[in-house]
Short mmCIF file of C-alpha atoms in Angstrom, two decimals:
data_model
loop_
_atom_site.label_atom_id
_atom_site.label_comp_id
_atom_site.label_asym_id
_atom_site.label_seq_id
_atom_site.Cartn_x
_atom_site.Cartn_y
_atom_site.Cartn_z
CA MET A 1 -6.03 -17.77 -85.82
CA GLU A 2 -9.00 -19.97 -85.14
CA ILE A 3 -10.21 -20.55 -81.58
CA GLN A 4 -10.25 -24.22 -80.74
CA LYS A 5 -13.38 -25.66 -79.18
CA LEU A 6 -12.50 -26.89 -75.67
CA TYR A 7 -15.25 -29.45 -75.34
CA ASP A 8 -18.19 -30.87 -77.19
CA LEU A 9 -21.52 -30.82 -75.31
CA ASP A 10 -22.42 -34.18 -76.82
CA ASP A 11 -19.35 -35.77 -75.21
CA ILE A 12 -20.09 -34.51 -71.68
CA GLU A 13 -21.73 -37.02 -69.38
CA PHE A 14 -24.21 -35.42 -67.03
CA GLU A 15 -24.39 -37.03 -63.62
CA ASP A 16 -27.61 -37.31 -61.68
CA ILE A 17 -28.09 -35.01 -58.69
CA ALA A 18 -29.19 -36.36 -55.32
CA ILE A 19 -31.59 -34.07 -53.46
CA GLY A 20 -33.69 -34.39 -50.34
CA LEU A 21 -37.44 -33.86 -50.21
CA VAL A 22 -38.64 -32.14 -47.04
CA ARG A 23 -42.28 -32.54 -46.01
CA LEU A 24 -43.66 -30.56 -43.10
CA ALA A 25 -45.97 -32.23 -40.58
CA LYS A 26 -47.60 -28.87 -39.74
CA ASP A 27 -48.31 -25.77 -41.78
CA VAL A 28 -45.55 -23.41 -40.60
CA PRO A 29 -44.41 -20.13 -42.20
CA ALA A 30 -40.89 -20.19 -43.66
CA HIS A 31 -39.45 -17.68 -41.20
CA GLU A 32 -40.62 -19.78 -38.23
CA PHE A 33 -39.35 -23.03 -39.79
CA PHE A 34 -35.85 -21.65 -40.41
CA TYR A 35 -35.76 -19.92 -37.03
CA LYS A 36 -36.26 -23.34 -35.40
CA ILE A 37 -33.66 -24.98 -37.67
CA ASN A 38 -31.13 -22.25 -36.86
CA GLN A 39 -31.76 -22.69 -33.13
CA ILE A 40 -30.87 -26.39 -33.05
CA ASN A 41 -28.04 -26.41 -35.62
CA GLY A 42 -24.61 -24.93 -35.90
CA LEU A 43 -25.79 -23.68 -39.28
CA THR A 44 -27.39 -20.33 -39.94
CA PHE A 45 -29.79 -20.43 -42.85
CA SER A 46 -30.51 -17.10 -44.45
CA ARG A 47 -32.70 -16.03 -47.34
CA LYS A 48 -30.92 -15.69 -50.67
CA LYS A 49 -32.03 -14.40 -54.02
CA ASP A 50 -35.16 -16.26 -55.17
CA VAL A 51 -35.08 -18.89 -57.88
CA ILE A 52 -37.01 -17.33 -60.77
CA ILE A 53 -38.65 -19.28 -63.57
CA HIS A 54 -39.97 -17.39 -66.56
CA GLY A 55 -43.14 -18.85 -68.02
CA ALA A 56 -45.13 -17.64 -71.00
CA TYR A 57 -47.70 -15.81 -68.84
CA TYR A 58 -46.09 -15.62 -65.38
CA ASP A 59 -42.72 -15.20 -63.71
CA TYR A 60 -42.54 -17.51 -60.70
CA HIS A 61 -40.47 -16.83 -57.56
CA PHE A 62 -39.31 -19.67 -55.31
CA PRO A 63 -37.72 -18.70 -51.96
CA ARG A 64 -34.20 -20.03 -51.40
CA PHE A 65 -32.31 -20.37 -48.11
CA GLU A 66 -28.62 -21.22 -47.74
CA ALA A 67 -26.14 -22.07 -45.01
CA TYR A 68 -22.52 -23.21 -44.90
CA HIS A 69 -21.32 -25.98 -42.64
CA LYS A 70 -18.12 -24.76 -40.96
CA PHE A 71 -16.29 -28.07 -40.67
CA THR A 72 -17.19 -29.78 -43.93
CA LYS A 73 -17.29 -26.51 -45.91
CA THR A 74 -20.50 -27.68 -47.53
CA CYS A 75 -23.26 -25.40 -48.77
CA PHE A 76 -26.81 -26.53 -47.98
CA THR A 77 -29.69 -25.01 -49.92
CA PHE A 78 -33.40 -25.23 -49.25
CA ILE A 79 -35.60 -24.23 -52.20
CA SER A 80 -39.34 -23.94 -51.82
CA ASN A 81 -41.17 -26.43 -54.02
CA ARG A 82 -44.17 -24.09 -54.35
CA SER A 83 -43.91 -20.63 -55.84
CA SER A 84 -44.44 -17.91 -53.27
CA GLU A 85 -45.13 -15.20 -55.81
CA SER A 86 -46.14 -15.07 -59.44
CA LYS A 87 -46.05 -11.93 -61.54
CA GLN A 88 -48.36 -11.93 -64.51
CA LYS A 89 -46.57 -10.83 -67.70
CA LYS A 90 -49.48 -10.96 -70.11
CA LEU A 91 -53.15 -11.83 -70.10
CA GLN A 92 -54.14 -15.39 -70.91
CA THR A 93 -56.40 -15.39 -73.95
CA GLU A 94 -56.44 -19.14 -74.55
CA LEU A 95 -58.86 -21.37 -72.66
CA PHE A 96 -56.71 -24.40 -71.94
CA THR A 97 -53.20 -23.24 -71.20
CA GLU A 98 -51.21 -25.42 -68.86
CA GLU A 99 -49.80 -22.42 -67.01
CA GLU A 100 -51.41 -21.31 -63.75
CA ASN A 101 -50.51 -18.63 -61.23
CA ILE A 102 -48.99 -21.25 -58.87
CA LYS A 103 -46.15 -23.50 -59.96
CA PHE A 104 -44.35 -26.42 -58.35
CA LEU A 105 -40.74 -27.31 -59.11
CA LEU A 106 -41.62 -30.98 -58.73
CA ASN A 107 -45.11 -31.36 -60.20
CA ASN A 108 -45.36 -34.98 -59.11
CA GLN A 109 -44.46 -34.10 -55.49
CA VAL A 110 -46.89 -31.30 -54.53
CA ASP A 111 -46.88 -32.36 -50.86
CA VAL A 112 -43.16 -31.52 -50.62
CA GLU A 113 -42.53 -28.14 -49.01
CA TYR A 114 -38.77 -27.80 -49.59
CA ILE A 115 -36.12 -29.30 -51.81
CA LEU A 116 -32.79 -29.73 -50.05
CA HIS A 117 -29.62 -29.64 -52.10
CA THR A 118 -25.97 -29.72 -51.13
CA SER A 119 -22.76 -28.82 -52.93
CA GLU A 120 -21.34 -32.30 -52.23
CA GLN A 121 -21.43 -35.11 -54.78
CA ILE A 122 -22.66 -37.59 -52.18
CA PRO A 123 -24.99 -35.62 -49.93
CA ASP A 124 -25.23 -36.24 -46.21
CA PHE A 125 -28.45 -34.60 -45.05
CA SER A 126 -28.08 -36.10 -41.57
CA VAL A 127 -25.77 -33.19 -40.71
CA ILE A 128 -28.84 -30.94 -40.52
CA LEU A 129 -30.95 -31.45 -37.42
CA LEU A 130 -34.63 -30.87 -38.12
CA PRO A 131 -37.19 -29.84 -35.50
CA GLU A 132 -39.03 -32.79 -33.97
CA ASN A 133 -42.77 -33.14 -34.64
CA LEU A 134 -42.50 -30.53 -37.40
CA VAL A 135 -40.81 -32.41 -40.25
CA PHE A 136 -41.12 -35.90 -41.66
CA PRO A 137 -37.84 -37.74 -42.40
CA ILE A 138 -36.02 -36.41 -45.46
CA GLN A 139 -36.70 -38.53 -48.54
CA ASP A 140 -33.81 -39.07 -50.94
CA TYR A 141 -34.64 -38.27 -54.56
CA THR A 142 -32.53 -38.43 -57.71
CA LEU A 143 -32.80 -35.89 -60.51
CA GLY A 144 -31.82 -36.83 -64.03
CA SER A 145 -30.19 -34.34 -66.39
CA GLU A 146 -33.33 -34.20 -68.55
CA GLU A 147 -35.48 -32.75 -65.73
CA GLU A 148 -36.15 -29.00 -65.48
CA LEU A 149 -35.18 -28.85 -61.79
CA TYR A 150 -31.78 -30.36 -62.62
CA GLN A 151 -31.10 -27.46 -65.00
CA ILE A 152 -32.33 -24.91 -62.42
CA ILE A 153 -30.06 -26.28 -59.67
CA GLN A 154 -27.08 -26.27 -62.04
CA TYR A 155 -27.78 -22.64 -62.95
CA TYR A 156 -28.08 -21.39 -59.36
CA GLU A 157 -25.15 -23.46 -58.04
#
């Protein structure tokens, strides 16, 4: 008996993902930032397993923090845009490789500290209260299915 293919990947339409870009007004360590967020919200963000990207020369670790909203049953995830750790796998012998020991998830947004994602189709980031004078307003950003970060979020969701 032959197993029937349930779906064809070419027929699936990938929807864009809406995320929020979080820029800090001051240089604050992650533990202090999330301590302040947890103080003013009904949410409790905690550190989860890092997002790991495997490069040719380095493995990059991006801290991830999650919380669940009790009433809406929504999961909110903050992912650091900048790698906090990079483990060298092999020595670079080429002069002009495009891989460095620091990586950004959004290369065109290096001033963004965190990427905010929610499990909802239409995200409402206003549910999260952010500390005054510490964070700029959250900027909405749309990821297309062809972007690397889109694939990463889908994998860790």
